Short mmCIF file of N, CA and C in Angstrom, two decimals:
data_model
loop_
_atom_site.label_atom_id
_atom_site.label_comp_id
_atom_site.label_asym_id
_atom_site.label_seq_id
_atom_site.Cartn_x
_atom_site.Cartn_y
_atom_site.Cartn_z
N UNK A 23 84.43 172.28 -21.50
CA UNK A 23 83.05 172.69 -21.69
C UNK A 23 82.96 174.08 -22.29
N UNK A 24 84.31 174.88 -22.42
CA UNK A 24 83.96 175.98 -22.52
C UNK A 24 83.67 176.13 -24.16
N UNK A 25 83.95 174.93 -25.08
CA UNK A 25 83.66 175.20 -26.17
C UNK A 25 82.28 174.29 -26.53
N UNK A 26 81.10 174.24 -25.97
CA UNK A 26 79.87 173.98 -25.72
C UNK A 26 78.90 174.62 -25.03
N UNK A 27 77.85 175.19 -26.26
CA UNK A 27 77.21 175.78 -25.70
C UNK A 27 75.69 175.04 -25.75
N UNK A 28 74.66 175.43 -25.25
CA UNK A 28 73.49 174.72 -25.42
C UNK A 28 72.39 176.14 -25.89
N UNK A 29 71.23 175.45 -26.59
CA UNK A 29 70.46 176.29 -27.12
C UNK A 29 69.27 175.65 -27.87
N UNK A 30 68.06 176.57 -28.43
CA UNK A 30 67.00 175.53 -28.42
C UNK A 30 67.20 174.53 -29.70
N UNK A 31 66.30 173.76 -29.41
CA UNK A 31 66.45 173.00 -30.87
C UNK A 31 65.31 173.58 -31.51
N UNK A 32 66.08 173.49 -33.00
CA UNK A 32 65.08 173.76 -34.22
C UNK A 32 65.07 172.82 -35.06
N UNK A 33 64.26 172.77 -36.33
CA UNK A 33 63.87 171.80 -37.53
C UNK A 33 65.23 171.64 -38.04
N UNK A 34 66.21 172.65 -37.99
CA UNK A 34 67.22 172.33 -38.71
C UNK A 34 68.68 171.22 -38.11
N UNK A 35 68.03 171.27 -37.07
CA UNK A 35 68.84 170.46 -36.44
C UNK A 35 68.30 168.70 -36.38
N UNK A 36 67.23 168.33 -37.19
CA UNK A 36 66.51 167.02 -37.01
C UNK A 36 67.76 166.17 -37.48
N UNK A 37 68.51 166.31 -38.80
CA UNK A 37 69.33 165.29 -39.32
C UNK A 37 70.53 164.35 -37.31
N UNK A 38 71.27 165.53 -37.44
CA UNK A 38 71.97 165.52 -36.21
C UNK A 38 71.08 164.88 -35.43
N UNK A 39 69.75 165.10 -34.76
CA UNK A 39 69.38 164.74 -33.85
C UNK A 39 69.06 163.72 -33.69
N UNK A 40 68.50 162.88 -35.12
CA UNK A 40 67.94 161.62 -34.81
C UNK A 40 69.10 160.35 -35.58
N UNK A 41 70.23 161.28 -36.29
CA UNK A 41 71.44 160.59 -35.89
C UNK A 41 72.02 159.96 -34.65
N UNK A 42 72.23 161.27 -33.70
CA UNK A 42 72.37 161.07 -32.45
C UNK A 42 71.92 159.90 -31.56
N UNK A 43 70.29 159.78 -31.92
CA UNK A 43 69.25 159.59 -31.20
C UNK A 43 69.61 157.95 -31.74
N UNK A 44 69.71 158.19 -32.77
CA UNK A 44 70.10 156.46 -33.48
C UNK A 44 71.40 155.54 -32.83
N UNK A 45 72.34 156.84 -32.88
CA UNK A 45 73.66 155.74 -31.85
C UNK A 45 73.58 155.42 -31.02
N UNK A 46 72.82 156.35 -30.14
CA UNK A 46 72.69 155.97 -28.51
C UNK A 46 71.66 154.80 -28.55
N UNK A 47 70.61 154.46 -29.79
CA UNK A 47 69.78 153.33 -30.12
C UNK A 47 70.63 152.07 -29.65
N UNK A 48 71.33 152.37 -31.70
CA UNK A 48 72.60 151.05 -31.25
C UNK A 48 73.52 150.62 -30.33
N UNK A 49 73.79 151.15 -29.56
CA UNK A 49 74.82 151.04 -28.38
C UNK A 49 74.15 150.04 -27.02
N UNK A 50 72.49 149.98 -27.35
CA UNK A 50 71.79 148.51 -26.33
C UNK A 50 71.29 149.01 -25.48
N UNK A 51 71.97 150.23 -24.92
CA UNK A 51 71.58 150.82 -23.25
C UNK A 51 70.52 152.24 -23.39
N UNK A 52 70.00 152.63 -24.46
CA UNK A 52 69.50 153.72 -24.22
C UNK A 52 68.22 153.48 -24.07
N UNK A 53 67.76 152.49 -24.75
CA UNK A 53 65.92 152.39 -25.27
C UNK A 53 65.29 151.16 -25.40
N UNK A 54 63.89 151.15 -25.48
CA UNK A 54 63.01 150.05 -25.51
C UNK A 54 63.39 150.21 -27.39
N UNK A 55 63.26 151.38 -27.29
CA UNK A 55 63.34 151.83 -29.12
C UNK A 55 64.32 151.10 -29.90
N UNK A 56 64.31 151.07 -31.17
CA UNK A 56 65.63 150.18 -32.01
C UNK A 56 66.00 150.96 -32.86
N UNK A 57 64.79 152.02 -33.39
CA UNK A 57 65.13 152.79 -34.38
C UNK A 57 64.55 154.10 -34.23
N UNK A 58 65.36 155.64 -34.62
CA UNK A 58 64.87 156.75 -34.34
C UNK A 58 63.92 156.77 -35.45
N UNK A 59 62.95 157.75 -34.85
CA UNK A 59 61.41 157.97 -35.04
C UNK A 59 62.28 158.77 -36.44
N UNK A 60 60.52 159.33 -37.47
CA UNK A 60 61.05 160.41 -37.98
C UNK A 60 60.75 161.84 -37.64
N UNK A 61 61.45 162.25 -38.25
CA UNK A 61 61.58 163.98 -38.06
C UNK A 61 59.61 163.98 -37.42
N UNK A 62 58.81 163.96 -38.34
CA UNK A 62 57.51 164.46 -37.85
C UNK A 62 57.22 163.77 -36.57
N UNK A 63 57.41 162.54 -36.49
CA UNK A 63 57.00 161.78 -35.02
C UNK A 63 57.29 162.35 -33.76
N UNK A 64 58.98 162.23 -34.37
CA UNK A 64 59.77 162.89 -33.05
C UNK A 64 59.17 164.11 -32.68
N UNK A 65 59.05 165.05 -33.55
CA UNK A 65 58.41 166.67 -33.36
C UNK A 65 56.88 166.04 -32.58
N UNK A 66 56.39 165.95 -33.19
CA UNK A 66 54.44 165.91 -32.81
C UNK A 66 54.82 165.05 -31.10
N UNK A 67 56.11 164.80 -30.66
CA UNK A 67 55.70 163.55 -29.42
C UNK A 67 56.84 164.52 -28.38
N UNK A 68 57.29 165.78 -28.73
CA UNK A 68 58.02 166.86 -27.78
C UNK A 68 57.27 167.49 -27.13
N UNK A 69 57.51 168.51 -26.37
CA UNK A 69 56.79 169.65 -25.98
C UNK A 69 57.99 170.77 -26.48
N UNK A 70 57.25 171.73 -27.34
CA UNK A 70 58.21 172.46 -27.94
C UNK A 70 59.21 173.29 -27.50
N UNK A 71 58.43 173.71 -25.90
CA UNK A 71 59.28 174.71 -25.00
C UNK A 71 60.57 174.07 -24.29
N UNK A 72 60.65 172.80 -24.58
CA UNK A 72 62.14 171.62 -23.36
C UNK A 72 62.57 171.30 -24.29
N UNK A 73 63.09 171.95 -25.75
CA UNK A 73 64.09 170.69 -26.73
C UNK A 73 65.44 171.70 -26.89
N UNK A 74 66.20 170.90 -26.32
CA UNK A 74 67.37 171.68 -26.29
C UNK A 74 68.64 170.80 -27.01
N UNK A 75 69.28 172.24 -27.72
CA UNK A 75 70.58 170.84 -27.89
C UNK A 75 72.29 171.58 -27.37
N UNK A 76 73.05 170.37 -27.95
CA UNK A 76 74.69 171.24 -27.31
C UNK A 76 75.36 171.08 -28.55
N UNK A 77 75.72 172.15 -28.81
CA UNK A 77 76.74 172.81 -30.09
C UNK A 77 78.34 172.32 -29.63
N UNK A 78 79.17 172.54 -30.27
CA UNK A 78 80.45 172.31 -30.15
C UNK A 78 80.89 173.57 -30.68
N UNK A 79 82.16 174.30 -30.51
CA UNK A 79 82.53 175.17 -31.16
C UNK A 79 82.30 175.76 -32.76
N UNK A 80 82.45 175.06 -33.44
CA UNK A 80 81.70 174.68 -34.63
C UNK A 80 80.25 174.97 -34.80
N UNK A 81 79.62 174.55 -34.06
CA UNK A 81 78.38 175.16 -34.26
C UNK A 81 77.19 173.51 -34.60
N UNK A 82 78.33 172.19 -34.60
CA UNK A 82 78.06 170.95 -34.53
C UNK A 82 77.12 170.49 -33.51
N UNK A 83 76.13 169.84 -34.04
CA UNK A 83 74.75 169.32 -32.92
C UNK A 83 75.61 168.10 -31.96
N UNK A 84 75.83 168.17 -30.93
CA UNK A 84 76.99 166.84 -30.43
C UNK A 84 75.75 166.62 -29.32
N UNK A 85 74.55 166.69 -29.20
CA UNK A 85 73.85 166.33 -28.23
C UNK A 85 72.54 166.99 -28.19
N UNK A 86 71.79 166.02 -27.74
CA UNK A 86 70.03 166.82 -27.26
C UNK A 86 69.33 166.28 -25.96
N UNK A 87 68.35 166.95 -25.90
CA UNK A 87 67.33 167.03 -24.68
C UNK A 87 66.18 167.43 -24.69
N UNK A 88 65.13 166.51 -24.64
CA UNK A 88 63.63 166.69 -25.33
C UNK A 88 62.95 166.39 -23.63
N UNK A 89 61.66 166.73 -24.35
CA UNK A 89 60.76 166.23 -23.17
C UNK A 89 59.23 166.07 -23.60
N UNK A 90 58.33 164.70 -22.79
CA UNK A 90 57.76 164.20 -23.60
C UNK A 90 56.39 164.36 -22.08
N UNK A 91 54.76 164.74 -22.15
CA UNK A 91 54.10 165.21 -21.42
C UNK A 91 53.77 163.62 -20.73
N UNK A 92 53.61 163.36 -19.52
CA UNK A 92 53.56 161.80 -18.80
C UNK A 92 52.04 161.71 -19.25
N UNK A 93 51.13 162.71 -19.02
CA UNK A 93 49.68 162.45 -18.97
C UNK A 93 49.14 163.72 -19.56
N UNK A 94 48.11 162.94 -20.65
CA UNK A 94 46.91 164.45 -20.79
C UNK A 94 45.96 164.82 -19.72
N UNK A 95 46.23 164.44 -18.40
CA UNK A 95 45.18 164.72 -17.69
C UNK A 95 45.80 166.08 -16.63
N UNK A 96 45.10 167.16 -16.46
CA UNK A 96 45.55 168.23 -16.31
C UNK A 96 46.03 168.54 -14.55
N UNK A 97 45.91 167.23 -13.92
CA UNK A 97 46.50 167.37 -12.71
C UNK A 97 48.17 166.44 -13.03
N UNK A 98 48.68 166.53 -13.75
CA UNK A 98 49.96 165.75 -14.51
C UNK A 98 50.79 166.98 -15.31
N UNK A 99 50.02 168.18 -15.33
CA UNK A 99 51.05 168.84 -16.11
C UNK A 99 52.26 169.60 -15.87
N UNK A 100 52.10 169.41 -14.85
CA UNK A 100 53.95 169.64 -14.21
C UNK A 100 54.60 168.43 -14.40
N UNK A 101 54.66 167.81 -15.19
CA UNK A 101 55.00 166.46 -14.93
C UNK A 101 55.78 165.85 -16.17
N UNK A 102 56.88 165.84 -16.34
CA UNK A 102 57.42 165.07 -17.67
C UNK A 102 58.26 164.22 -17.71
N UNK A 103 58.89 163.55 -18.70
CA UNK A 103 59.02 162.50 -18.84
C UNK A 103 60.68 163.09 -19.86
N UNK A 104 61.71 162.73 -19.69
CA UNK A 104 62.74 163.32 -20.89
C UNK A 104 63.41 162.12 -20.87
N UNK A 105 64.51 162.98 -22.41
CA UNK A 105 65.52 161.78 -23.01
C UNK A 105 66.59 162.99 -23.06
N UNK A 106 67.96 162.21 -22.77
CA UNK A 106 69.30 163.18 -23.27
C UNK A 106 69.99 161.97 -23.85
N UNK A 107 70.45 162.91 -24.94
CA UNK A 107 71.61 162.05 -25.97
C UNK A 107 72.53 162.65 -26.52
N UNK A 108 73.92 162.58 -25.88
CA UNK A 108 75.19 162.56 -26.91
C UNK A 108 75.77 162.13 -27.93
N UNK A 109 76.23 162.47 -28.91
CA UNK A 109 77.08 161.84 -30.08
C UNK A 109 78.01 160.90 -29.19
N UNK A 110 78.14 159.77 -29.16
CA UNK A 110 79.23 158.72 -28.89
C UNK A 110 80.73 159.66 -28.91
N UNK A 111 80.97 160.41 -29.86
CA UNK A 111 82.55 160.59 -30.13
C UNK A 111 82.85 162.03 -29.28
N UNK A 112 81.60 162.96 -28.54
CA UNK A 112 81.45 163.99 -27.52
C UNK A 112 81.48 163.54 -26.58
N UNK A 113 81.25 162.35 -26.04
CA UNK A 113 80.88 161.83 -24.47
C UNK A 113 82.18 162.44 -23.59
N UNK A 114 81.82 162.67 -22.69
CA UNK A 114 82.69 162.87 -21.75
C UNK A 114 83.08 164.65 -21.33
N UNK A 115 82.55 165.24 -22.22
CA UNK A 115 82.98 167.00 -22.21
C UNK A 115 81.80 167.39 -21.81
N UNK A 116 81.30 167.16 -21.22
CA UNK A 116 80.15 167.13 -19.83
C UNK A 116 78.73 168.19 -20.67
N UNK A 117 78.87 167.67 -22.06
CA UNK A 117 77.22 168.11 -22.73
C UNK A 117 76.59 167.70 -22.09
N UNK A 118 76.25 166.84 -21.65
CA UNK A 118 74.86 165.88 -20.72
C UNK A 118 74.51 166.40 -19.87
N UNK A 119 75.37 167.02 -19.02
CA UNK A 119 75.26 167.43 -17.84
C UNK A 119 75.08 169.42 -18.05
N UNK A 120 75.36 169.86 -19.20
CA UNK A 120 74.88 171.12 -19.31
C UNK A 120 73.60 171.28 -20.01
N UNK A 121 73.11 169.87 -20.36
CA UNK A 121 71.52 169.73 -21.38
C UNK A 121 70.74 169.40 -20.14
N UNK A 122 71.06 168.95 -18.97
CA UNK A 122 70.11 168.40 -17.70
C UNK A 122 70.05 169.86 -17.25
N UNK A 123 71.33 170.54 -16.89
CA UNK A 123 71.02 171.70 -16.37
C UNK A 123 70.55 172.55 -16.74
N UNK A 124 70.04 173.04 -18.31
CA UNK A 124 69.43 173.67 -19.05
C UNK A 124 68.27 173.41 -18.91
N UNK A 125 67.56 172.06 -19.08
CA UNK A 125 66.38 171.43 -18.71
C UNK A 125 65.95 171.66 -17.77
N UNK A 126 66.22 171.48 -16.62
CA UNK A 126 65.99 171.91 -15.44
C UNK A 126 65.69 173.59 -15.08
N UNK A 127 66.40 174.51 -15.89
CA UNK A 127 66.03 175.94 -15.79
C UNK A 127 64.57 175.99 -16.62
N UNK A 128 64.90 175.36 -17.81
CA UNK A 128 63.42 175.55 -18.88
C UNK A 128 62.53 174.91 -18.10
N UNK A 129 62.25 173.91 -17.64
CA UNK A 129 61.14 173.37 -16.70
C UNK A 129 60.57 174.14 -16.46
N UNK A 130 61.25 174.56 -14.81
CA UNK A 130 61.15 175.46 -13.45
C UNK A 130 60.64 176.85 -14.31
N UNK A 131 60.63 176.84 -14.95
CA UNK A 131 60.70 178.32 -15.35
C UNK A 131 59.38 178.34 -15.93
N UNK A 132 58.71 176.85 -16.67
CA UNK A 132 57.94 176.67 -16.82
C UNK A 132 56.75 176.01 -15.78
N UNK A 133 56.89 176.20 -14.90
CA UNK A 133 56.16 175.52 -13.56
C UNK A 133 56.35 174.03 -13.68
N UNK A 134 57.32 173.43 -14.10
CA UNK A 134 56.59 171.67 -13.95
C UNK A 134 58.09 171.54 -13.15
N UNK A 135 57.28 170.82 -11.93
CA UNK A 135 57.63 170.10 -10.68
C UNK A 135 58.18 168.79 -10.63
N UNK A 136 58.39 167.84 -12.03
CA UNK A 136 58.60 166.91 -11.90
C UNK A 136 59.44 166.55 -13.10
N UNK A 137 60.43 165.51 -13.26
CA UNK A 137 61.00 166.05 -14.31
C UNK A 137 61.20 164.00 -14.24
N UNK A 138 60.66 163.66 -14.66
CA UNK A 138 60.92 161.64 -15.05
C UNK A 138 61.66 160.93 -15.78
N UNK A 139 62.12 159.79 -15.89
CA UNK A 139 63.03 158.91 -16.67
C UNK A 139 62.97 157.90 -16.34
N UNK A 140 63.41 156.57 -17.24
CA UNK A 140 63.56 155.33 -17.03
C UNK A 140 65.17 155.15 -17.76
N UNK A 141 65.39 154.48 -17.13
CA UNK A 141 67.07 154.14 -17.41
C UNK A 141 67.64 152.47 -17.22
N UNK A 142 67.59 151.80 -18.24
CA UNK A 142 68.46 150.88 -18.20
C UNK A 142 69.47 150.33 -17.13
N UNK A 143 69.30 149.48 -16.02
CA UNK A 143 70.35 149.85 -15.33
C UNK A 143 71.76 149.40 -15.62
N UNK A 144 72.17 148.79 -16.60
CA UNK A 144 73.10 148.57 -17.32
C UNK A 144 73.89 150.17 -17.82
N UNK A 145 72.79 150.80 -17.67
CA UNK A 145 73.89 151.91 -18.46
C UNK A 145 74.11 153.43 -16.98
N UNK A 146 75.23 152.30 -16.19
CA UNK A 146 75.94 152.94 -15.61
C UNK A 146 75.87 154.82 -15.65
N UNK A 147 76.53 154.98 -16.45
CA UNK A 147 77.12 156.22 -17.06
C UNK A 147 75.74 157.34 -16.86
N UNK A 148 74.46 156.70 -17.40
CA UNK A 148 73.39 157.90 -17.11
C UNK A 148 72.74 157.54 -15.91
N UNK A 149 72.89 156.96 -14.83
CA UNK A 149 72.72 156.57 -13.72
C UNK A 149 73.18 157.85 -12.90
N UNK A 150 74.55 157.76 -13.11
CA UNK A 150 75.75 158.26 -12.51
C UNK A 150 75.46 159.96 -12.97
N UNK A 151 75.19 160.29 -13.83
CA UNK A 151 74.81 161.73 -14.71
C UNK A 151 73.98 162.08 -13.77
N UNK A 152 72.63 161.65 -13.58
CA UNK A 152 71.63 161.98 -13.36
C UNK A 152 71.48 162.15 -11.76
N UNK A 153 72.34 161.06 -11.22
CA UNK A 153 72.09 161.46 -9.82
C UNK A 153 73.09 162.87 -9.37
N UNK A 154 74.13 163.21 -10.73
CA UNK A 154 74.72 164.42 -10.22
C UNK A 154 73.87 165.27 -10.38
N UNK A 155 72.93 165.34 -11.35
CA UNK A 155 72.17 166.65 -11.47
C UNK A 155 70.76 166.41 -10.59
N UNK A 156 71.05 165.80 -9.51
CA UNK A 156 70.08 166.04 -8.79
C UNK A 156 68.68 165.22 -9.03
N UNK A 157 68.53 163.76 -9.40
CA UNK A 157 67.63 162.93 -9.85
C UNK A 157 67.68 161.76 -8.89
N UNK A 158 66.53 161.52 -8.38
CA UNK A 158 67.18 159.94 -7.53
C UNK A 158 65.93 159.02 -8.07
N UNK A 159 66.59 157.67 -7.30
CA UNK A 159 65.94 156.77 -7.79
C UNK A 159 64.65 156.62 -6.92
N UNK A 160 64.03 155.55 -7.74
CA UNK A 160 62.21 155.66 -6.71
C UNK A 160 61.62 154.05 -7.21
N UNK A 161 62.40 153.62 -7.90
CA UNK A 161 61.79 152.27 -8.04
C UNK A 161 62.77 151.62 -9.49
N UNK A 162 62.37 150.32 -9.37
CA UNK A 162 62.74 149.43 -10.34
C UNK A 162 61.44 148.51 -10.61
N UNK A 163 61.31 149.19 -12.18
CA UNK A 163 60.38 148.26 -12.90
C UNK A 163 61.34 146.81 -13.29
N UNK A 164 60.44 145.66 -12.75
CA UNK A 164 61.44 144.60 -13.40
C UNK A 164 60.63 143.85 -14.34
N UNK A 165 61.46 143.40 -15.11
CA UNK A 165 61.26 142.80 -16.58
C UNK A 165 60.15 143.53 -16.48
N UNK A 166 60.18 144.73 -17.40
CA UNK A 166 59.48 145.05 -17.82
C UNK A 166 58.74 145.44 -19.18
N UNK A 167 59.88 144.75 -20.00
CA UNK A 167 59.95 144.71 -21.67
C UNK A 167 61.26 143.83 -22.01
N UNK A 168 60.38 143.37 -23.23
CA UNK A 168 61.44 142.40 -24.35
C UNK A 168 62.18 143.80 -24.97
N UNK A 169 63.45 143.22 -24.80
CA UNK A 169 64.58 144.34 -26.19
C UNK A 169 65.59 143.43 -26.33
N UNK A 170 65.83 143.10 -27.96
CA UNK A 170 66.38 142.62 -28.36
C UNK A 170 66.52 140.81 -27.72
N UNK A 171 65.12 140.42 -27.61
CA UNK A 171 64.94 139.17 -27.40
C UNK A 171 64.86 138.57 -25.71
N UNK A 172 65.41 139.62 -24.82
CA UNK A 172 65.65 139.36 -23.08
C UNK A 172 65.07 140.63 -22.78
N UNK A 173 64.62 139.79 -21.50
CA UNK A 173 63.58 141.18 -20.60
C UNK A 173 64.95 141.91 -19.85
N UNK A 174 64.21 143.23 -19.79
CA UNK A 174 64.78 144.27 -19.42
C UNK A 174 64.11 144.96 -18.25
N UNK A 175 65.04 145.05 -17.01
CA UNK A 175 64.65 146.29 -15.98
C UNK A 175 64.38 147.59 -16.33
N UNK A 176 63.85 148.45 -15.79
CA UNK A 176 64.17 149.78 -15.86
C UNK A 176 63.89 150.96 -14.66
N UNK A 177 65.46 151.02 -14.40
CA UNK A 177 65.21 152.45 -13.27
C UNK A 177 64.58 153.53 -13.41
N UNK A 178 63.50 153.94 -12.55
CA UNK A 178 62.78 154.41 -12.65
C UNK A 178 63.52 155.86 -11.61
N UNK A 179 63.86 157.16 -12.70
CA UNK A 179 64.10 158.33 -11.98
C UNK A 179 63.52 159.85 -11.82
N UNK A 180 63.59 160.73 -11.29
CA UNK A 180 62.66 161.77 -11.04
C UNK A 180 63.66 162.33 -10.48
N UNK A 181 63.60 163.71 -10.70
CA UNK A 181 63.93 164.99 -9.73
C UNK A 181 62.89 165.91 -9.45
N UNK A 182 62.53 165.92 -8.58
CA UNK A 182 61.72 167.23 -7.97
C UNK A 182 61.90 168.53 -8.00
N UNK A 183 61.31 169.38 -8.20
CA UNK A 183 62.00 171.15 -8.48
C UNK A 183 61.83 171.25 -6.54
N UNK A 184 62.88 172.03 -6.09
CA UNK A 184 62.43 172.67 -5.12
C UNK A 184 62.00 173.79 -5.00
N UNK A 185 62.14 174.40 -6.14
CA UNK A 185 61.10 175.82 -6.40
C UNK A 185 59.77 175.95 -6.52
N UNK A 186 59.27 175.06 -6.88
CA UNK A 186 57.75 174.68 -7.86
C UNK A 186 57.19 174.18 -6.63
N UNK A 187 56.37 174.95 -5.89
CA UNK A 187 55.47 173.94 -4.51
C UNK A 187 54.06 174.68 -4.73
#
């Protein structure tokens, strides 16, 4: 890890990102999604202050971490909703887990108390991530969407700030 650092995301980093955002597409387990948004979508559907990504020594985008508002209604605004994604060929040099923990400072720091996800339960691996950084489970939506022709569950996860009361 020591040659990964994390830092915010900017415009210049869109190619990388929705590369990224595209493998973890194809790979079955990340999304209702099939195909990454574009550059403007993706931007206009963030909140600008939670987009973070992880560099490699190099200075290479090998991962991101966005966050998306659950509700416009103003008793919801501690409240979000995120995605983390690694490059397939980074997995394992624990970016994921320094983009949750980054997230988690930018939150808190920003008052929001709630930090949401839905997860495939097929995909093990961010199950397993997430409950290290402190996320548990709270429900299973079942069949709750067609992808790729068969209904799909989805774990439904949250971490709570214990700072934010």
């Amino acid at each position: 890890m020591a040659d990964i650092t994390v830092r915010p995301m900017t415009p210049r980093d869109a190619e990388r990102v929705l590369a990224i955002y595209q493998a973890g597409l194809d790979a079955g387990h990340a999304s209702f999604e099939t195909t990454a948004p574009t550059w403007a979508a993706f931007d206009a559907g963030k909140l600008d202050d939670h987009r973070l990504v992880a560099v490699d020594g190099e200075g290479t985008v090998i991962g991101w971490v966005a966050v998306s508002p659950t509700s416009n209604r103003a008793v919801y605004a501690g409240v979000v909703e995120h995605s983390v994604y690694v490059d397939p060929n980074a997995r394992g040099r624990g970016a994921a887990r320094m983009l949750l923990d980054a997230l988690v400072a930018s939150t808190e720091a920003a008052g929001i108390w709630t930090i949401q996800s839905g997860v495939f339960p097929e995909n093990t691996a961010s199950l397993a991530l997430h409950e290290r950084a402190g996320f548990r489970v709270v429900g299973i939506r079942e069949r709750v969407g067609r992808h790729h022709g068969r209904w799909r569950d989805v774990v439904l996860l949250e971490r709570r700030s214990p700072v934010i009361t």
